[in-house]
Amino acid sequence: MSDANLFPGARVILVETTHPGNIGAAARAMKNMGLTELVLVNPYKFPDEEAMYRSASAEDVVSSARVVATVDEAIADCQLVIGTSARERRIPWPMLTARECGEKVSAASEAQQTVGLLFGRESRGLKNEELQKCHFHVNIPTGEAYSSLNLAMAVQVICYEILQARLGGHHLPSDESGWDQVFADADAVEHFFGHLEETLVQVGFHDPENPRQLLTRLRRLFNRVRLDQMEVNMLRGFLSAINKLGSDHQS
Ligand code: SAH
């Protein structure tokens, strides 16, 4: 049998899905388009017969799905994280069209990077804090009257574009290959953000009692750059030097 996974490292992540039928339908949409890596964050009801039934001949994708407790766990080793959203958020984020998203994911997989595509809850999508872990957001254009697609249909559109990019040989002229360092994964970046926040508090620049949008905007700044591992190491070293200066100063 030919390999069902045309995009190794590209993972579809469904966050707190309510209806098991949507999990099955999403798995089918994935397999139809050559994707097989499915991660479920805290699903409401899984394993479930309806998920199997709705997946038709993609039962293998459903039964090999990895179940995790948090979005952080799902994306920990991802070097590119893309979130899907049916509506605009207060602080705009770098956006990709569905087509550009397909091109980026296809190219990133080809360059042996790990990619997480986040899909939200049927009722209220992804939380802001989840969307802020992403490098990019994708919105599927719709008629004005109703912008929210069924979850599995959104998975279908995004996966369709990934396969189209591969079939058409389209690549974004970008950073997916030829970079001299490996891109940092979400776990490393999350630790960096934690360290940055502590340091900003230490030096009195950030007041946790009055956070405003400082940390969100800093997240957006660094995610827009798409840090590589060496850059993260340098920034962590820089922060440690500031921490040390602060503690020497106190003593
Ligand atoms: N009522 C929710 C929509 C949830 S739809 C809200 O207002 O946010 C469930 C999921 O399907 C979304 O979280 C997103 O992952 C995906 N989705 C639905 N419509 C989409 C669209 N137009 N563009 C991108 N993703 C969409």
mmCIF file of C-alpha atoms in Angstrom, residues 12 44 54 90 113 119 122 161 180 198 211 217 224 234 247:
data_model
loop_
_atom_site.group_PDB
_atom_site.id
_atom_site.type_symbol
_atom_site.label_atom_id
_atom_site.label_comp_id
_atom_site.label_asym_id
_atom_site.label_seq_id
_atom_site.Cartn_x
_atom_site.Cartn_y
_atom_site.Cartn_z
ATOM 1 C CA VAL A 12 -3.772 18.665 12.636
ATOM 2 C CA TYR A 44 -15.188 15.807 25.072
ATOM 3 C CA ARG A 54 -17.825 9.184 10.281
ATOM 4 C CA ARG A 90 -8.726 42.449 18.941
ATOM 5 C CA GLN A 113 9.953 20.813 9.994
ATOM 6 C CA PHE A 119 -8.550 24.116 15.055
ATOM 7 C CA GLU A 122 -17.295 24.121 17.778
ATOM 8 C CA GLU A 161 -4.854 23.763 0.011
ATOM 9 C CA ASP A 180 21.380 27.924 8.727
ATOM 10 C CA GLU A 198 10.070 37.185 34.845
ATOM 11 C CA PRO A 211 -0.512 43.983 32.375
ATOM 12 C CA ARG A 217 2.518 42.430 21.878
ATOM 13 C CA ARG A 224 6.503 37.296 13.746
ATOM 14 C CA MET A 234 21.189 34.001 22.810
ATOM 15 C CA SER A 247 20.525 40.018 41.871
#
